[in-house]
mmCIF file of C-alpha atoms in Angstrom:
data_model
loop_
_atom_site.group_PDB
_atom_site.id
_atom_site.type_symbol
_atom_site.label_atom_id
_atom_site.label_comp_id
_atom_site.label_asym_id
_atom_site.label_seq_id
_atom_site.Cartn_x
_atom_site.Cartn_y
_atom_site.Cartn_z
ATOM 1 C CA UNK A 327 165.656 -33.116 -42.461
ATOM 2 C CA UNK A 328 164.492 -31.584 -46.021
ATOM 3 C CA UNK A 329 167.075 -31.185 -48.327
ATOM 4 C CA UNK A 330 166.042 -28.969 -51.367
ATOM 5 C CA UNK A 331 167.218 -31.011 -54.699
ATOM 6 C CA UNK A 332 165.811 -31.445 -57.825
ATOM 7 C CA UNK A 333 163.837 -34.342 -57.390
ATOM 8 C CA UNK A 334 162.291 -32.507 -54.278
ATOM 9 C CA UNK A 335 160.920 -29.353 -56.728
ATOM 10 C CA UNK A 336 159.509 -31.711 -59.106
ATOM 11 C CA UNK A 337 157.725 -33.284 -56.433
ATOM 12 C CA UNK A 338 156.607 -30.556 -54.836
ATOM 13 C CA UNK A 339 155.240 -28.526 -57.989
ATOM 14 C CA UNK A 340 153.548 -31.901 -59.332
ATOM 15 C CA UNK A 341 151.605 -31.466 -55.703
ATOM 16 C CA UNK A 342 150.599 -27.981 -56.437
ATOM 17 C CA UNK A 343 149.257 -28.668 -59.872
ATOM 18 C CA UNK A 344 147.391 -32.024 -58.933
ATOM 19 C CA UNK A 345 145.755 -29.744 -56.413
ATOM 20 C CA UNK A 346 144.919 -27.722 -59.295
ATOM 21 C CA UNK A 347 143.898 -30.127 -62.362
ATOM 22 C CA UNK A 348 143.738 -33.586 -61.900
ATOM 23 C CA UNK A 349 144.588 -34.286 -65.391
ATOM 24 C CA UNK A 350 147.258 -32.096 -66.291
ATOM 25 C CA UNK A 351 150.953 -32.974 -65.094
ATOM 26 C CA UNK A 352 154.065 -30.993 -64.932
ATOM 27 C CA UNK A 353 156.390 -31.790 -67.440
ATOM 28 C CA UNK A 354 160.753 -30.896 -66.951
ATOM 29 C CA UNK A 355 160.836 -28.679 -69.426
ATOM 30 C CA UNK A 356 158.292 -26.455 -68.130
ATOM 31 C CA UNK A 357 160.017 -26.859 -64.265
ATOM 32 C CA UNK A 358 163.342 -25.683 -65.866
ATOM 33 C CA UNK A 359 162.131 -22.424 -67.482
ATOM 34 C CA UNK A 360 160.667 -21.218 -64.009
ATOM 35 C CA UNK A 361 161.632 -17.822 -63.191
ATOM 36 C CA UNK A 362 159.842 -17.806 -59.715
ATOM 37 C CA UNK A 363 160.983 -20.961 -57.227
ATOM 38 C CA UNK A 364 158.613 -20.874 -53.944
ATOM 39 C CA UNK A 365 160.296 -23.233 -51.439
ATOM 40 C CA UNK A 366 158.854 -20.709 -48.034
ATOM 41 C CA UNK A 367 157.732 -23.029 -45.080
ATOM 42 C CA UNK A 368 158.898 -26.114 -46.246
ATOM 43 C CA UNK A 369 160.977 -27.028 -43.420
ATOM 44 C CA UNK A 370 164.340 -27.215 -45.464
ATOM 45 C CA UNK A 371 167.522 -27.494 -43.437
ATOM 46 C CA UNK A 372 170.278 -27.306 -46.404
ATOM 47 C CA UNK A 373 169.698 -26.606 -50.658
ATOM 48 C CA UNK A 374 170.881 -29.407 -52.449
ATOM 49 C CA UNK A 375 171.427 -29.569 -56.319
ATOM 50 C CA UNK A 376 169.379 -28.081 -59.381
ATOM 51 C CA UNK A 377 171.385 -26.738 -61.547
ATOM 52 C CA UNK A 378 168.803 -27.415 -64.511
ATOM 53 C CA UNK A 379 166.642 -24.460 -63.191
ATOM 54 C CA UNK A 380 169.072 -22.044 -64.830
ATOM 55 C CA UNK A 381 165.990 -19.047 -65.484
ATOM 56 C CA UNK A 382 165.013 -18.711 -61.720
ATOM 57 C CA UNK A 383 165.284 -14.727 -61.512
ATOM 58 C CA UNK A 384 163.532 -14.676 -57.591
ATOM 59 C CA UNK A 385 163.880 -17.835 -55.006
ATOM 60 C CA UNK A 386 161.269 -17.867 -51.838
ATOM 61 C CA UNK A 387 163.469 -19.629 -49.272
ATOM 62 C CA UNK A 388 162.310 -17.840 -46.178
ATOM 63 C CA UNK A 389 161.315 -19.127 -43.179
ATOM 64 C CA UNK A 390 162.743 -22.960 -43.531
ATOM 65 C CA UNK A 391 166.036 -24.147 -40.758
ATOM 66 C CA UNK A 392 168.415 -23.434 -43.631
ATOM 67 C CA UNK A 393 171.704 -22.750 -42.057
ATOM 68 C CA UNK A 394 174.217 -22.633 -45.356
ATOM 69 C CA UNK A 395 174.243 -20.853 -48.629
ATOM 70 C CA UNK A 396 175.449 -23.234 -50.727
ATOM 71 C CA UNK A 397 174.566 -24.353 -54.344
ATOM 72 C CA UNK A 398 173.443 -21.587 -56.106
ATOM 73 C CA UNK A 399 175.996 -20.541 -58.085
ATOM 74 C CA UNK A 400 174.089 -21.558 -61.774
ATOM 75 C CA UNK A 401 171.480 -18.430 -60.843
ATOM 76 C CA UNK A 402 173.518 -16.253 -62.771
ATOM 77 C CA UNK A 403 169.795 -14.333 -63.217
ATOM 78 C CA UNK A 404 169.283 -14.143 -59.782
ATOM 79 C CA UNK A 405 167.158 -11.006 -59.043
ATOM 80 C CA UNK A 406 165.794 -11.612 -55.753
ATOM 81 C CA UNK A 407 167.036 -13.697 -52.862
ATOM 82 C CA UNK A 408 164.760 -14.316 -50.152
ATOM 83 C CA UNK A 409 166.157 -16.129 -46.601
ATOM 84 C CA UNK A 410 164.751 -14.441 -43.572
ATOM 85 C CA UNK A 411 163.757 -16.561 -40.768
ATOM 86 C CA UNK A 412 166.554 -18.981 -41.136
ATOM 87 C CA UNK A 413 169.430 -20.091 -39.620
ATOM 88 C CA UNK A 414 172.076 -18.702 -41.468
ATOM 89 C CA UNK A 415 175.290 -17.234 -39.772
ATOM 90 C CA UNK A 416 177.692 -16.334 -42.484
ATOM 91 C CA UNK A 417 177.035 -14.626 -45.475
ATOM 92 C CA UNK A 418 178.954 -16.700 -48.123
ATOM 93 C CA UNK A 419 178.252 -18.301 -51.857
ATOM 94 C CA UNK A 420 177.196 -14.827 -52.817
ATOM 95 C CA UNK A 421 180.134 -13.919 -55.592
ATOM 96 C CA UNK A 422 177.886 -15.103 -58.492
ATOM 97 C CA UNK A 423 174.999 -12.837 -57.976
ATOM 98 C CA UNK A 424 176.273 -10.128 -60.417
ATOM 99 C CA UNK A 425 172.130 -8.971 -61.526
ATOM 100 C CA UNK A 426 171.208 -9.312 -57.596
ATOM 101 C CA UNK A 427 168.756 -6.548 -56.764
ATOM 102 C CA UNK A 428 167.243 -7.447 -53.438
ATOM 103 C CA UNK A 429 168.598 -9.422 -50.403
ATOM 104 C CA UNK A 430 166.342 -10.328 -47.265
ATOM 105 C CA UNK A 431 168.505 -12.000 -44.691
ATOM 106 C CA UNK A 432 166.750 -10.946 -41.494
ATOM 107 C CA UNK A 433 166.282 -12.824 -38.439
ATOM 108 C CA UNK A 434 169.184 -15.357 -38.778
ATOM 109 C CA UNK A 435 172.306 -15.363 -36.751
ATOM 110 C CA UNK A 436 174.914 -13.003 -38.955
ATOM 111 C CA UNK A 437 177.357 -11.401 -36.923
ATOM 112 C CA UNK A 438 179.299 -9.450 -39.874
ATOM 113 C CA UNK A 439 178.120 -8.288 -43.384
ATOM 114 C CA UNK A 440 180.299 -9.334 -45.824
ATOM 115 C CA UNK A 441 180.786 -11.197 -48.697
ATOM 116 C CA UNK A 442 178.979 -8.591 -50.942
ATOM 117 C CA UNK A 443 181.735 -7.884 -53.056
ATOM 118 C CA UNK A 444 180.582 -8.890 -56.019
ATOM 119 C CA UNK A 445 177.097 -7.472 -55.644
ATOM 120 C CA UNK A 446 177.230 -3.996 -57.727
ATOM 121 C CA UNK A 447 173.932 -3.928 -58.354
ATOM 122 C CA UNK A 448 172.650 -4.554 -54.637
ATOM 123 C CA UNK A 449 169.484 -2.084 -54.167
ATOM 124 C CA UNK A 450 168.184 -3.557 -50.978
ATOM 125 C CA UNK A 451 169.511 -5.312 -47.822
ATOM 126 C CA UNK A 452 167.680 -6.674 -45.058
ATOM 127 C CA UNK A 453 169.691 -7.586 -42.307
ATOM 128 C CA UNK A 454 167.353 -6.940 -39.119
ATOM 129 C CA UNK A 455 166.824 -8.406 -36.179
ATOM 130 C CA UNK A 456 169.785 -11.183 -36.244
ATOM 131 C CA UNK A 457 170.009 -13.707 -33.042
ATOM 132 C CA UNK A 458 173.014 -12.245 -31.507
ATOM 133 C CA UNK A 459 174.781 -13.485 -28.110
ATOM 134 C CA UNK A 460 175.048 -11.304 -25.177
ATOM 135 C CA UNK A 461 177.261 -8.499 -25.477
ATOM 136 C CA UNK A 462 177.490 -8.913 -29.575
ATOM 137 C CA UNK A 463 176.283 -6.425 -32.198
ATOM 138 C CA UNK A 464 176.360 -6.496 -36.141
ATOM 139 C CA UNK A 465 179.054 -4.842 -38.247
ATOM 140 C CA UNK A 466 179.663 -4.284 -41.411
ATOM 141 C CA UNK A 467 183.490 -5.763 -43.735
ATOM 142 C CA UNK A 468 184.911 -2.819 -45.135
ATOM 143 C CA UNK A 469 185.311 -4.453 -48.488
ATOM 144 C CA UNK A 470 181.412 -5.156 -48.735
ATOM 145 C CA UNK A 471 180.704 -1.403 -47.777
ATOM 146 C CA UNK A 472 183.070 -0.031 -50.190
ATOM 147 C CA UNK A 473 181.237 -2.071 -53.254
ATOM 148 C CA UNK A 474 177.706 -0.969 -51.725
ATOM 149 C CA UNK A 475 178.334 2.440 -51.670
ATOM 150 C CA UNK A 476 177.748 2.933 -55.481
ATOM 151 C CA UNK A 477 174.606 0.746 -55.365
ATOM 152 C CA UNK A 478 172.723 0.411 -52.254
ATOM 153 C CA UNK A 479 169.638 2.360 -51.553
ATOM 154 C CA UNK A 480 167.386 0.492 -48.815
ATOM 155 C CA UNK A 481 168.987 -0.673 -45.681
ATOM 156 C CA UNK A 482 167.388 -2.639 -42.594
ATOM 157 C CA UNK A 483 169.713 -3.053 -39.369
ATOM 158 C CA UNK A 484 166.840 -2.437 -36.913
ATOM 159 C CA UNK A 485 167.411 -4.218 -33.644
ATOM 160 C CA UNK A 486 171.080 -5.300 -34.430
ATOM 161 C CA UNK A 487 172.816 -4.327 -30.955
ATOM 162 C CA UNK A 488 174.286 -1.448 -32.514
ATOM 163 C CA UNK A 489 176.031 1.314 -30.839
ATOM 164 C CA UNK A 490 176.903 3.416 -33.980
ATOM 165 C CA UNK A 491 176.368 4.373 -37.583
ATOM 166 C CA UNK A 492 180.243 5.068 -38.393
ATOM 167 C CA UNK A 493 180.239 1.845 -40.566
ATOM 168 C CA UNK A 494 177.790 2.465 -42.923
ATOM 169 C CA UNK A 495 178.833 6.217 -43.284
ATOM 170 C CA UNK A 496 180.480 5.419 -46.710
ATOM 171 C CA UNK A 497 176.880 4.111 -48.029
ATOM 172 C CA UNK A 498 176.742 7.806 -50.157
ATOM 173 C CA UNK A 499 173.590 6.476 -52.211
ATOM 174 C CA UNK A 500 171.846 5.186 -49.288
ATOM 175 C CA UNK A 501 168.013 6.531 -49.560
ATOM 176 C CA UNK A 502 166.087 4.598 -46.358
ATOM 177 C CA UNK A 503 167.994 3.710 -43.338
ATOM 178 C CA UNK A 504 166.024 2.159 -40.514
ATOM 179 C CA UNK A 505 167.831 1.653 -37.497
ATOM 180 C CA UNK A 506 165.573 1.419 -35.144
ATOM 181 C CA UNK A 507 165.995 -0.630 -31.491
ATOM 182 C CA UNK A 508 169.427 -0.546 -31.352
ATOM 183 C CA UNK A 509 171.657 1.246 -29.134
ATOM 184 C CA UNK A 510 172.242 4.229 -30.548
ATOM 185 C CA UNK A 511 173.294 6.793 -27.473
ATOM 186 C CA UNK A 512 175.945 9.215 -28.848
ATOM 187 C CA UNK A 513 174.059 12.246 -30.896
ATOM 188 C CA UNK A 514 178.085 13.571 -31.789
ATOM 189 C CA UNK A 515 178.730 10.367 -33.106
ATOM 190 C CA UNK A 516 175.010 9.800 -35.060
ATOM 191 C CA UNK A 517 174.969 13.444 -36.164
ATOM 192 C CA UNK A 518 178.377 13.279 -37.774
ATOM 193 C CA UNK A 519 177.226 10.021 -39.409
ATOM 194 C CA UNK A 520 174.313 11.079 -40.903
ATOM 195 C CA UNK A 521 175.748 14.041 -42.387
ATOM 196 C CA UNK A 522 178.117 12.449 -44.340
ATOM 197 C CA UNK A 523 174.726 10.214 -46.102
ATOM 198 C CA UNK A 524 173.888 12.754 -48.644
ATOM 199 C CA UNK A 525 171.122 11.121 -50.189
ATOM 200 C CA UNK A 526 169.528 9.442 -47.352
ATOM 201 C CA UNK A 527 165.782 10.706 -47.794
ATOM 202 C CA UNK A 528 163.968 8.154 -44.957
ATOM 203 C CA UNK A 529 165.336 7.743 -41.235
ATOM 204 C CA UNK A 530 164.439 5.879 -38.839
ATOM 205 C CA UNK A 531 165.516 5.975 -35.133
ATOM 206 C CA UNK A 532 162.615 4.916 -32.742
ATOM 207 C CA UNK A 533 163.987 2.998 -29.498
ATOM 208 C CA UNK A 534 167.513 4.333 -29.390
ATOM 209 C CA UNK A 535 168.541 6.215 -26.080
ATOM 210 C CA UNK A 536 169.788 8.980 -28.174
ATOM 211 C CA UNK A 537 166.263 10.002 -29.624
ATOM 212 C CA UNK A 538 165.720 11.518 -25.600
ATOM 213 C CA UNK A 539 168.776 13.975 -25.992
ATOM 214 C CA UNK A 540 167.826 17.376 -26.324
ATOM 215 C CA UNK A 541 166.999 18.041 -29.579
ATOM 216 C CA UNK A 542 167.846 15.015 -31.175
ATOM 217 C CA UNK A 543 165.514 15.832 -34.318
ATOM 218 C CA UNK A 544 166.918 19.310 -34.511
ATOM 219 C CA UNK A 545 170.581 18.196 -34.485
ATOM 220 C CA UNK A 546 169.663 15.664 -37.504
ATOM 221 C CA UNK A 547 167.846 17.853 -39.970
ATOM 222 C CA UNK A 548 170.311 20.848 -39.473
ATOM 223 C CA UNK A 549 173.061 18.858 -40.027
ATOM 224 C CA UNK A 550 171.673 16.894 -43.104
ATOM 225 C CA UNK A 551 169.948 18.795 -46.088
ATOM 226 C CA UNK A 552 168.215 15.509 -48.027
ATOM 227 C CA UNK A 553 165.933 13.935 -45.160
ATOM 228 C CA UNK A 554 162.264 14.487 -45.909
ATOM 229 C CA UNK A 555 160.849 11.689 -43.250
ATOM 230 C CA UNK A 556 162.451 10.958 -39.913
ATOM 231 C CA UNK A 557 160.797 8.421 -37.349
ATOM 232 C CA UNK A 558 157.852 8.408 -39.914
ATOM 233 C CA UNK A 559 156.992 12.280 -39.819
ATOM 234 C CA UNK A 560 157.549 14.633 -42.737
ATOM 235 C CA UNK A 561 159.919 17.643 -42.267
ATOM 236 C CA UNK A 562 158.760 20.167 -44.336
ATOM 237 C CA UNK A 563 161.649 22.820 -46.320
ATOM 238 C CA UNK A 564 160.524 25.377 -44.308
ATOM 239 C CA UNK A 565 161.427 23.633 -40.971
ATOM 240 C CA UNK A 566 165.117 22.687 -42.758
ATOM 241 C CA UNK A 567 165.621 26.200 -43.704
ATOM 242 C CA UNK A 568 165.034 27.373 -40.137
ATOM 243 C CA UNK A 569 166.931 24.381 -38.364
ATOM 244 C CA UNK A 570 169.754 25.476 -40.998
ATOM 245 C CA UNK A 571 169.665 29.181 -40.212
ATOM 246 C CA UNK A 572 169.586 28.290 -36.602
ATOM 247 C CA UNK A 573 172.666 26.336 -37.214
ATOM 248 C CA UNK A 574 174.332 29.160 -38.609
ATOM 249 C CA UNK A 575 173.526 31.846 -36.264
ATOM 250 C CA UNK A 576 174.614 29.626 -33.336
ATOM 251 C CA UNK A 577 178.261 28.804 -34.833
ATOM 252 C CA UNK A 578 178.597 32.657 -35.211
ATOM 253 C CA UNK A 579 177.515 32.989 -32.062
ATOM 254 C CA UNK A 580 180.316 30.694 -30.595
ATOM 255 C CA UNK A 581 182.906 32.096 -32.686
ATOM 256 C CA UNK A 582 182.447 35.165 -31.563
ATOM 257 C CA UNK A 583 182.267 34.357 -28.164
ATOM 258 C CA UNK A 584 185.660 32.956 -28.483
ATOM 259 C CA UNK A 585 187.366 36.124 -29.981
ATOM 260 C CA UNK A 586 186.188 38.392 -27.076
ATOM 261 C CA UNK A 587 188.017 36.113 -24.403
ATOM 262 C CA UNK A 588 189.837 37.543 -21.543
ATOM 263 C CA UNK A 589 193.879 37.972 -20.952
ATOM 264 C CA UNK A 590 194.981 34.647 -19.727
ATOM 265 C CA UNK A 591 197.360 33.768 -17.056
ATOM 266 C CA UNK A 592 200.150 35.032 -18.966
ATOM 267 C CA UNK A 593 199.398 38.942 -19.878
ATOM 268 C CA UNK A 594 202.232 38.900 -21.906
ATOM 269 C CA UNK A 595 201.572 36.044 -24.222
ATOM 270 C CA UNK A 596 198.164 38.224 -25.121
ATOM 271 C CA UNK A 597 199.219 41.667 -25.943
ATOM 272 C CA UNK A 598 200.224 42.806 -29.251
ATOM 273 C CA UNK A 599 203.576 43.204 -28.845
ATOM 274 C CA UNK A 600 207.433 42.497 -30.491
ATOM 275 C CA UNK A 601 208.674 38.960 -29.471
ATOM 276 C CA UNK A 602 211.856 40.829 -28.138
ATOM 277 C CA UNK A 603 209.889 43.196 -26.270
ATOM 278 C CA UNK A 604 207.057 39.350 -24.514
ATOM 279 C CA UNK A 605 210.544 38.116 -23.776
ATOM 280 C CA UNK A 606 212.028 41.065 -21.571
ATOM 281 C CA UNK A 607 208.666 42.183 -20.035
ATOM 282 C CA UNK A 608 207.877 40.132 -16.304
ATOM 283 C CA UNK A 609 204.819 39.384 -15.114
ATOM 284 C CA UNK A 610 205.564 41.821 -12.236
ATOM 285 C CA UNK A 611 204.991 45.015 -14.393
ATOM 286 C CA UNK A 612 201.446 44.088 -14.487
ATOM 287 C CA UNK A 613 200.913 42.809 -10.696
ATOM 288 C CA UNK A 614 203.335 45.474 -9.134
ATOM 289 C CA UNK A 615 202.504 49.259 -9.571
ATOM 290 C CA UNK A 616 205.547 51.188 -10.988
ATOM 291 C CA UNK A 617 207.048 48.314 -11.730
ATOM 292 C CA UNK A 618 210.790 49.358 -13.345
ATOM 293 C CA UNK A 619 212.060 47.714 -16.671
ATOM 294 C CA UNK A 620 215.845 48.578 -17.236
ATOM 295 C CA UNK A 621 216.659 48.059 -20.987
ATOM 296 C CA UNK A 622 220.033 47.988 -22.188
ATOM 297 C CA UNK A 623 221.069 50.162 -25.314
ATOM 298 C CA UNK A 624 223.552 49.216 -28.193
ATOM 299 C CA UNK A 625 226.511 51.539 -25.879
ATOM 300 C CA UNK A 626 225.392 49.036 -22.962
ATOM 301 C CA UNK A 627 223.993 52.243 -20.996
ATOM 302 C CA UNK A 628 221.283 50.765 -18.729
ATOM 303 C CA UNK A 629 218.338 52.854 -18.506
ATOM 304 C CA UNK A 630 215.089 52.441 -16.142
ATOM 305 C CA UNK A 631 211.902 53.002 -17.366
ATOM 306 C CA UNK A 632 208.966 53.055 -14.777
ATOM 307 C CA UNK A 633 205.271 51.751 -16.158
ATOM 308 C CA UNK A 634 202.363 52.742 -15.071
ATOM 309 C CA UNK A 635 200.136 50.005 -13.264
ATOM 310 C CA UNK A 636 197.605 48.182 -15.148
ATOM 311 C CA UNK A 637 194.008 47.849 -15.153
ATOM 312 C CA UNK A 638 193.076 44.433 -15.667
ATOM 313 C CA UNK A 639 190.170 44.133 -17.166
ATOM 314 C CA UNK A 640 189.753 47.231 -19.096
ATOM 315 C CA UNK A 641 191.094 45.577 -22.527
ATOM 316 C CA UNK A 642 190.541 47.379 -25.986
ATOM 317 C CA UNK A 643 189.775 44.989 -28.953
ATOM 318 C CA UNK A 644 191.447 46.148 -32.495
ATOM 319 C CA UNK A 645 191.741 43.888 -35.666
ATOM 320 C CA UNK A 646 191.513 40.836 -33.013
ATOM 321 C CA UNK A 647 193.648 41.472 -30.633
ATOM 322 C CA UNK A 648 193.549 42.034 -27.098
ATOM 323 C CA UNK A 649 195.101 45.524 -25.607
ATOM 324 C CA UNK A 650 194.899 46.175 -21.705
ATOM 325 C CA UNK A 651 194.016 49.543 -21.268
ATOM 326 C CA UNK A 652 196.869 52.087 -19.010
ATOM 327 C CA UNK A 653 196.299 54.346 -16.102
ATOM 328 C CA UNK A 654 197.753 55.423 -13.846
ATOM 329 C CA UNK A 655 196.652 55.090 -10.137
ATOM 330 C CA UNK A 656 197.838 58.154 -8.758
ATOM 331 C CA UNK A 657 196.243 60.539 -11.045
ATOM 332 C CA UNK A 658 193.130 61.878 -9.151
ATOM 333 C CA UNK A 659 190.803 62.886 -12.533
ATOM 334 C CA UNK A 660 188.695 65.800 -12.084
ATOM 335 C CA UNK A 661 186.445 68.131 -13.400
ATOM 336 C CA UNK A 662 186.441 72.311 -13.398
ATOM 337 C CA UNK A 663 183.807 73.391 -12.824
ATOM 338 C CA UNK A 664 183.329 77.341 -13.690
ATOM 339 C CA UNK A 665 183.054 79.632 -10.838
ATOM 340 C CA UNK A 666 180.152 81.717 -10.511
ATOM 341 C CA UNK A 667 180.857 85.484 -9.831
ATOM 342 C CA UNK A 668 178.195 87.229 -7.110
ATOM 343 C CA UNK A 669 175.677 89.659 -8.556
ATOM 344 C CA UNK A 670 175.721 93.078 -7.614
ATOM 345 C CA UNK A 671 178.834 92.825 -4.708
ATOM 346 C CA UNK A 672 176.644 90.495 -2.724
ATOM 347 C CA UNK A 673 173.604 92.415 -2.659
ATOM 348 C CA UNK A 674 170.620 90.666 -2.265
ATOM 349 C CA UNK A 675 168.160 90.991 -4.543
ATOM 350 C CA UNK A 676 164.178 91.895 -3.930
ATOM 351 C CA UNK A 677 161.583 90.683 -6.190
ATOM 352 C CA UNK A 678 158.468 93.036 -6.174
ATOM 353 C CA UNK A 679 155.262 91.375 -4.632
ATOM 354 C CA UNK A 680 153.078 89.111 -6.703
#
């Protein structure tokens, strides 16, 4: 087991020079004004003490058996973090990294994001391709999303398990999103997601089972005006005009089709009329041909009225409402035609030969 320490950086940059100049040798000050700290590949299980190396702006730790973040609290000039390919399963230890930038944490074994709430100047995350059990998926802590969505611009959660994008809806600055091989199946649930990102310039959505519904691509760009590349192909302004126009025309479409909707069940509940007058009326004046109403006046004289049967069908549209039309089955209509008198008292008429 490696354990990264002081005493381990000397000896491992005192290696690198001799392998360099054999007569030149590293001397403490110059180790503790290093800016850059490349510790990749050196089979580190857990980071150890060096405070002295207060100037380190960007630490290489990727691809080492590092399970912890621990230690590095003195990097208050901590630019760039790098700790992919580890075994890190909590994100923790991260609340001194005011001037962080960019954050590579893929392929380790985080379940949640969190622990970024002291990051406000957090650009880029890479969180891809964790080690997940069976029937797990990576989400996102509230708190951490809430400071990240004034700062972030470059997420990574490609191959995470996921099933949805309604955590990282709040991520308003968000530029590049790639999301690929997860799964992604609900285009209601993606499309309302992605509209809300109204920055988000570069998506990516390769090997989710919702990129085989109809139209998937349509669906996106209509529904969100910023996206210039999506699954690595350009979509020109022309195509988002027409995919917005589109949009348009078929909402009209559906609204209309909903104001030009039949009498229901109950006729009276869709006419136009007084509430007195839906309360009194029965079903039975519409079903029943002369159908009587009796109405009772104010010198309780009850009068019949009879109505005429009703067409069903036959409705008249005015400012939105629906009026059956009347008639009245009985009525035979018919046209006069005028009579024509005979010519001459019925004489026949001989035209001279041709």
């Amino acid at each position: 087991m490696v354990r990264l320490t002081a005493e381990y950086i000397e000896r491992k940059c005192s290696q690198m020079q001799l392998s360099k100049s054999l007569s030149k040798k590293v001397k403490k000050d110059e180790l503790y004004s290093l800016t850059h700290l490349r510790m990749n590949n050196m089979f580190i299980s857990s980071i150890g003490n060096f405070v002295n190396y207060r100037n380190l702006k960007v630490i290489y730790l990727q691809n080492n058996n590092i399970s912890k973040i621990e230690n590095l609290h003195f990097a208050s000039n901590l630019t760039h973090l790098y700790l992919q390919h580890n075994k890190i399963s909590k994100i923790e230890n991260l609340n001194f990294f005011e001037k962080l930038q960019t954050l590579y944490l893929g392929y380790n074994k985080i379940l949640v994001v969190e622990g970024l709430e002291c990051l406000k100047n957090l650009t880029i995350l890479q969180v891809e391709n964790q080690k997940l059990s069976v029937g797990e998926s990576l989400c996102f802590d509230p708190r951490s999303i809430l400071t990240l969505s004034g700062c972030l611009k470059v997420l990574n959660i490609s191959g995470n398990k996921m099933a949805s994008l309604k955590s990282i809806k709040e991520l308003h600055k968000l530029e590049v999103l790639d999301a690929t091989n997860n799964f992604i199946d609900d285009i209601n649930d993606l499309t309302e997601s992605i509209s809300v990102l109204t920055s988000l310039i570069d998506l990516s959505l390769q090997g989710n089972p919702v990129t085989q519904y109809y139209r998937c691509k349509e669906n996106l760009i209509a529904n969100n005006d910023t996206i210039k590349t999506l699954d690595g192909k350009m979509v020109t302004d022309v195509y988002k005009c027409f995919m917005k126009r589109f949009k348009i025309n078929k909402h009209l479409y559906h609204t209309k089709k909903l104001l030009n909707t039949t009498l229901d069940e109950d006729i009276t509940s869709s006419l136009n009329l007084p509430p007195s007058l839906k309360e009194s009326i029965s079903r039975a004046i519409f079903q029943y041909p002369d159908a009587k109403l009796s109405t009772t006046s104010a010198m309780n004289k009850t009068q019949s009225y009879i109505f005429p049967s009703w067409k069903i069908g036959t409705n008249i549209i005015k400012n939105g409402h629906v009026t059956t039309k009347p008639f009245r089955s009985n009525v035979i209509k018919t046209k006069n035609f005028p009579s024509v008198q005979p010519l001459l008292n019925s004489e026949i008429i001989k035209l001279p030969p041709i």
